Coordinates of C-alpha atoms and ligand atoms in Angstrom, one line a residue:
X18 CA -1.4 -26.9 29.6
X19 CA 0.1 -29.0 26.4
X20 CA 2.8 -28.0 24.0
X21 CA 2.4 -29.0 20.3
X22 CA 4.7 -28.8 18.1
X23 CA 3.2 -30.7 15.1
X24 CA 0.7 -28.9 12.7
X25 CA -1.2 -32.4 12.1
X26 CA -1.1 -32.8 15.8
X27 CA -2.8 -29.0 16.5
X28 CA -5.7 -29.5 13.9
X29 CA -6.3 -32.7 15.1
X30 CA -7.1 -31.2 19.0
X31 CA -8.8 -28.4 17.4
X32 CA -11.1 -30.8 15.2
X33 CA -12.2 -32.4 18.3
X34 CA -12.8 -29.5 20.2
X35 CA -14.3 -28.0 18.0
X36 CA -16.7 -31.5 17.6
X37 CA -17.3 -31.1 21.4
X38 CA -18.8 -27.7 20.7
X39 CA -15.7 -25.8 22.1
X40 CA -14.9 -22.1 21.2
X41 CA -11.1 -21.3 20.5
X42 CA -9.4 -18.0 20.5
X43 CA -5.8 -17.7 19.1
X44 CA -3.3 -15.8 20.3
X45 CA -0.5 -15.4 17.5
X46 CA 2.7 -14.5 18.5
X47 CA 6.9 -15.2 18.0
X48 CA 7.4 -15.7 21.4
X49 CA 9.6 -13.6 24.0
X50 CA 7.0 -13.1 25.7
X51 CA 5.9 -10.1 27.8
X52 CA 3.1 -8.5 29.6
X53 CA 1.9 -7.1 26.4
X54 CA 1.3 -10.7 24.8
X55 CA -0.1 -11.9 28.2
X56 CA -2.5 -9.2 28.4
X57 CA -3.8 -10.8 24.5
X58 CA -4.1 -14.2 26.5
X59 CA -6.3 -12.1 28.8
X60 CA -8.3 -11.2 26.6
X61 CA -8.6 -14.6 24.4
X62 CA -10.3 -16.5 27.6
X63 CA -12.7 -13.7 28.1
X64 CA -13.8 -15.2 24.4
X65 CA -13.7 -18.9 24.2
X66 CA -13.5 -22.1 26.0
X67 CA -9.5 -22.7 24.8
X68 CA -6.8 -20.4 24.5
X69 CA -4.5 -21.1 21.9
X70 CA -0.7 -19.1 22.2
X71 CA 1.3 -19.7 18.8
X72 CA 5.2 -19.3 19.7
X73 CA 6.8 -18.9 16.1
X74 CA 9.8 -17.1 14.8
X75 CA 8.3 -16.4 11.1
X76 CA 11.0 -16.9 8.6
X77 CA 9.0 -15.3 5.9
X78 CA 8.2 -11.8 7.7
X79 CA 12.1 -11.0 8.0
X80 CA 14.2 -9.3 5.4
X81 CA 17.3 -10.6 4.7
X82 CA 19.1 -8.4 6.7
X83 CA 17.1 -8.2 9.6
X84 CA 17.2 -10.3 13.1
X85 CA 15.8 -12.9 12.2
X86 CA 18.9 -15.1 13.9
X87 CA 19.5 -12.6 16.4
X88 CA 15.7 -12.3 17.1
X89 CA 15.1 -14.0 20.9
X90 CA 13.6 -17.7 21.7
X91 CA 13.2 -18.9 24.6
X92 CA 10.2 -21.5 24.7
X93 CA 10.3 -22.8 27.9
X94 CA 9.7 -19.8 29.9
X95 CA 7.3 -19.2 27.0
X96 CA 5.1 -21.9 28.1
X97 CA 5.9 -21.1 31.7
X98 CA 4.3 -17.6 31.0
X99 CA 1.2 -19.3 29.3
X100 CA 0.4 -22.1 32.1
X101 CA 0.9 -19.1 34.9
X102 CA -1.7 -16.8 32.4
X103 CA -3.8 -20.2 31.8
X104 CA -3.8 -20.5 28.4
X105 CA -4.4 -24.3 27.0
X106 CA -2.1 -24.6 24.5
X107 CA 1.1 -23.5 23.5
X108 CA 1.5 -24.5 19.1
X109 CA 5.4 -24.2 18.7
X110 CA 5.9 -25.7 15.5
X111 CA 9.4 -25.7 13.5
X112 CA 9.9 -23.6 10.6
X113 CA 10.1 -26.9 8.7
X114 CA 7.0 -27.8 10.5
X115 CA 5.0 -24.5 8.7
X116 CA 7.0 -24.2 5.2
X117 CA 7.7 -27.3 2.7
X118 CA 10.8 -26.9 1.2
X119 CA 9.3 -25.7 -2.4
X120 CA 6.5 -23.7 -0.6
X121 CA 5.2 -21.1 -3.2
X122 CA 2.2 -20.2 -1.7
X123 CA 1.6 -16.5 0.1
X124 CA -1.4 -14.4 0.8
X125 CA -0.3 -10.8 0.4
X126 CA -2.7 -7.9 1.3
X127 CA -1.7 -5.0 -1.2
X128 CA -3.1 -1.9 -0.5
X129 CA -2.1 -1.0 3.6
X130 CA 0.9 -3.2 2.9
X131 CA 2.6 -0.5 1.1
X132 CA 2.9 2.2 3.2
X133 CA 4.6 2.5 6.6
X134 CA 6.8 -0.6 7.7
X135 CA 5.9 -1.6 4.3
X136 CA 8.0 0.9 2.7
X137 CA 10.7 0.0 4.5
X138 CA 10.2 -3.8 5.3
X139 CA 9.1 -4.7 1.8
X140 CA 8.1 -8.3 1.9
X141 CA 7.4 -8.2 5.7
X142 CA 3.4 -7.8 5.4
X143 CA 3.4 -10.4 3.1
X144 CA 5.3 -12.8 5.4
X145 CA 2.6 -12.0 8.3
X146 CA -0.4 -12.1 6.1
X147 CA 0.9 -15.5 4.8
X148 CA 1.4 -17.3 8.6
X149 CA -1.4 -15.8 10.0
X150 CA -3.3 -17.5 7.4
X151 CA -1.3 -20.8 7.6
X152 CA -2.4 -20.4 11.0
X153 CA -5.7 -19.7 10.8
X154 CA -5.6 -23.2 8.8
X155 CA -4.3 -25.5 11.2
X156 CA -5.7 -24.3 14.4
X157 CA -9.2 -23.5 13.2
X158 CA -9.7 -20.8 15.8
X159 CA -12.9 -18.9 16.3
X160 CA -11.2 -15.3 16.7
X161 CA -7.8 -14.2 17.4
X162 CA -6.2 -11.6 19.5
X163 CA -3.9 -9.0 18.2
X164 CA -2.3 -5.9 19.7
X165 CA -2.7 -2.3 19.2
X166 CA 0.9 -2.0 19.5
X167 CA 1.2 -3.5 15.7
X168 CA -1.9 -1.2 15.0
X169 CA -0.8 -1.8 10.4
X170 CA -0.7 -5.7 11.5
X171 CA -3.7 -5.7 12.6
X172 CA -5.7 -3.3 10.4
X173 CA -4.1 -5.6 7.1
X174 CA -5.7 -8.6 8.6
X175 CA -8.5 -7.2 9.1
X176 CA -8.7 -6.4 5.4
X177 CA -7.5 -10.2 4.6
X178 CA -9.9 -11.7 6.3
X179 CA -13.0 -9.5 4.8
X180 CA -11.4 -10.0 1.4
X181 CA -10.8 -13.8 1.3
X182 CA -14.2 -14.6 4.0
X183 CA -12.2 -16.2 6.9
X184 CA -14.6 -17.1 9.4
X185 CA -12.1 -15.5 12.1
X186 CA -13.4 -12.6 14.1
X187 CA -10.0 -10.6 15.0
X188 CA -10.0 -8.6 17.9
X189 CA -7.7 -6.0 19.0
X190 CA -5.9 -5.3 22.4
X191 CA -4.7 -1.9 24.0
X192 CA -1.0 -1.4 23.9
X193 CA 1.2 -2.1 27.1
X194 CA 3.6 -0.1 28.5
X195 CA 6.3 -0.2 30.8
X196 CA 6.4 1.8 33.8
X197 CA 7.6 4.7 31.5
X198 CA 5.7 4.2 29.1
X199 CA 8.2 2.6 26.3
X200 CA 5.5 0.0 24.4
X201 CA 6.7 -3.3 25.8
X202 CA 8.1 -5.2 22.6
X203 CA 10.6 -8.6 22.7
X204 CA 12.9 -6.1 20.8
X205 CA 13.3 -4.3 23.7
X206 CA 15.5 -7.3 25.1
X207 CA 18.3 -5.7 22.3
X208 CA 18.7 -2.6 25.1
X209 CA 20.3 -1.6 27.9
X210 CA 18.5 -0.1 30.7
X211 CA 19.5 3.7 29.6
X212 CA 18.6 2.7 26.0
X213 CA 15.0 1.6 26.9
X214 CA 14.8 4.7 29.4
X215 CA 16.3 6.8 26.5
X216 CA 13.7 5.0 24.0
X217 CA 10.4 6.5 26.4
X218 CA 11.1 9.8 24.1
X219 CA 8.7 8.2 21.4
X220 CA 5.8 7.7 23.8
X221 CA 6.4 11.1 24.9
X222 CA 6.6 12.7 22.0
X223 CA 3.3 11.0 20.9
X224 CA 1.7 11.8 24.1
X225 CA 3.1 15.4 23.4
X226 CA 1.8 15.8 20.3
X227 CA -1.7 14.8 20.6
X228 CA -2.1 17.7 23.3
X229 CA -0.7 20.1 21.0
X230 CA -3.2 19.0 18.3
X231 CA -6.2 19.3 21.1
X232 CA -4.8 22.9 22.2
X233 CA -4.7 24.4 19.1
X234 CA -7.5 22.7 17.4
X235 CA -4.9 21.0 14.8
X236 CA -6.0 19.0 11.9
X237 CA -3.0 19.7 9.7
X238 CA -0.8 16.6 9.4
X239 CA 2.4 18.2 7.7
X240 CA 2.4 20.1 11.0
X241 CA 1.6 16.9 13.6
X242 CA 3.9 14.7 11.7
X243 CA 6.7 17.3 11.6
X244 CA 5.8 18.2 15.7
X245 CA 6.5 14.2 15.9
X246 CA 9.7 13.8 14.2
X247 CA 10.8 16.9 16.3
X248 CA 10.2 15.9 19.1
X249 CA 11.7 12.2 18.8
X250 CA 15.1 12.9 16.6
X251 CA 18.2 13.3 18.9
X252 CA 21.7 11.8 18.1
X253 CA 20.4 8.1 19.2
X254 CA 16.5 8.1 17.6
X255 CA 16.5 8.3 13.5
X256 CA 12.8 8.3 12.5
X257 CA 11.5 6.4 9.8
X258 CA 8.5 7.3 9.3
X259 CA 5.6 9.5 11.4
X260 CA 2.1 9.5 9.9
X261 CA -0.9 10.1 10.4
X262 CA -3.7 7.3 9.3
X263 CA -7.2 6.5 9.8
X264 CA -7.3 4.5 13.1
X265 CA -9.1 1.6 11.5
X266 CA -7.6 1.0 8.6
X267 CA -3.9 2.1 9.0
X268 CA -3.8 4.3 5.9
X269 CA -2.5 7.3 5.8
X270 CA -5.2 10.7 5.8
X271 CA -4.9 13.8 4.5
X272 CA -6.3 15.8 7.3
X273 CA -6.4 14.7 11.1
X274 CA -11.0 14.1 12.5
X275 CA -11.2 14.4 15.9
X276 CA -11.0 10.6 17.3
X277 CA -10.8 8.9 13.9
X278 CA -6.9 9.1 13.6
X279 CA -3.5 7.8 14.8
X280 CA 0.1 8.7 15.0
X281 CA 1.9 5.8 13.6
X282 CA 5.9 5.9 13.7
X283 CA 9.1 3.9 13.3
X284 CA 12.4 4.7 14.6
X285 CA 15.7 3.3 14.6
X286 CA 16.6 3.9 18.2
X287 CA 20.6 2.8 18.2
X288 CA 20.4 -0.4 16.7
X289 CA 17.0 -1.2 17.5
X290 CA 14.2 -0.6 15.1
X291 CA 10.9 0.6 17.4
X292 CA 7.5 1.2 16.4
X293 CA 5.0 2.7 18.4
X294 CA 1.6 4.8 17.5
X295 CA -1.1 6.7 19.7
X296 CA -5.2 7.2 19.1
X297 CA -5.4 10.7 18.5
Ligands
AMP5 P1 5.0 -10.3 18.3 O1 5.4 -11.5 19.2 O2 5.8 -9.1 18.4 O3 4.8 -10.8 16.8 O4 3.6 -9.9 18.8 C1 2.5 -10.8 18.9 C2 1.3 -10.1 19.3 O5 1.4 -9.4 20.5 C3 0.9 -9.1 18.2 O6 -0.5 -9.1 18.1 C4 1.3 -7.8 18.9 O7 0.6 -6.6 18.4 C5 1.1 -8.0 20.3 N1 1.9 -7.2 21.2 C6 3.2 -7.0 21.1 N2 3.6 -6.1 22.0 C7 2.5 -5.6 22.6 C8 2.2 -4.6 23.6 N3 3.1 -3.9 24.1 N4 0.9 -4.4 23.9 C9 -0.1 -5.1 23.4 N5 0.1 -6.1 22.4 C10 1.4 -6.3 22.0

């Protein structure tokens, strides 16, 4: 497995791979990695000849007063993680590397972007939309892997890449959990052990409230979304937002169909901003 940091460097090997007839999957991510990215690598070599794992800490998808500098990096066992998993290629550029220092240039998607972490992480959608595409650019892959877990990520590129005709099939990956069943997420690094066990109460609620809404037949989301925030509110869980949305497309539904819906929500749990969502 190779580490690249250049952008000129990565196009360059994808050029040529792609000359020799190769098939690459990428597998975006900002590193920290876990079994949920893993399980994305997984999936990217049942798709093509050369896995691809970005490892990059996007300035552009933080607020200013988010994590950004607090926000965990640690490359090396990064690429440790990606040898052991077998992916080919670990692109860990520099943020100097991605942005010129006048950059002015961004993609922003502008209909799912404004609702969910959108309302409360204004500019973040835009910051995604924006690498992913830079992305897309330099290492030319043939699809990409993203997670469930970031079910509005995925569903706004999606909608990029129809809108502006990337030839980049994305593919999505079931969520992974830890043993009880807290979405596995590098943010998680920010808790203690009693935090993260603490933290399950999303999952559960989730879990919860999709059996109420098959018991009683519910298709009313005032009801699910208040059963939700209910359920996860205690003195240490502040919820940001529970909705309900169409599965595909992330955006929010005005009554619940049988297997075309999900519960999306966000909550502060302590200091650590969680986000989580189930198929319902
Ligand atoms: P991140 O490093 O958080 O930007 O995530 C990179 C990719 O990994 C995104 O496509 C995420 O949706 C995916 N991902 C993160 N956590 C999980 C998880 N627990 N299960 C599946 N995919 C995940």
């Amino acid at each position: 497995m190779k580490i690249i940091s250049s952008p000129q460097e990565m196009k360059a090997f994808s050029t040529s791979a792609k000359a020799e007839g190769k098939k690459i999957a990428l597998v975006p991510t900002m590193g920290a990695l876990h079994d949920g990215h893993l399980s994305l690598i997984d999936k990217a070599k049942e798709l093509a000849d050369i896995v691809v794992v970005s490892v990059f800490v996007n300035p552009t998808q933080f607020g200013p007063n988010e994590d950004f500098d607090k926000y965990p990096r640690q490359l090396e066992e990064d690429a440790q993680a990606c040898q052991q998993r077998g992916a080919d290629i670990v692109f860990a550029p520099s943020a100097n590397d991605i942005y010129a220092p006048d950059a002015s240039t961004f993609v922003s998607e502008e209909q799912i972007s404004q609702y969910l972490c959108g309302q409360s992480r204004p500019k973040h959608f835009r910051g995604v939309t924006t690498v992913v595409s830079i992305l897309f650019n330099i290492v030319k892959p043939d699809c990409a892997v993203f997670g469930e877990k970031d079910a509005q990520q995925v569903s706004i590129i999606e909608r990029m890449v129809r809108d502006l005709f990337i030839d980049v099939e994305i593919v999505r990956a079931p969520i992974i959990r830890d043993e009880n069943g807290l979405a596995l997420s590098s943010r998680n690094k920010y808790m203690d052990r009693l935090e993260r066990l603490g933290a399950t109460r999303i999952h559960n609620a989730l879990v919860e409230a999709k059996k109420m809404i098959e018991t009683e037949n519910c298709d009313n989301v005032d009801r699910i979304k208040a059963y939700v925030i209910n359920n996860i509110a205690n003195a240490k869980a502040r919820v940001i937002y529970a909705e309900v949305v169409d599965a595909k497309t992330s955006l929010p539904v005005s009554r619940h169909e049988t297997g075309k819906s999900r519960i999306s929500v966000a909550v502060w749990y302590g200091q650590t901003r969680l986000i989580d969502n189930i198929q319902i």
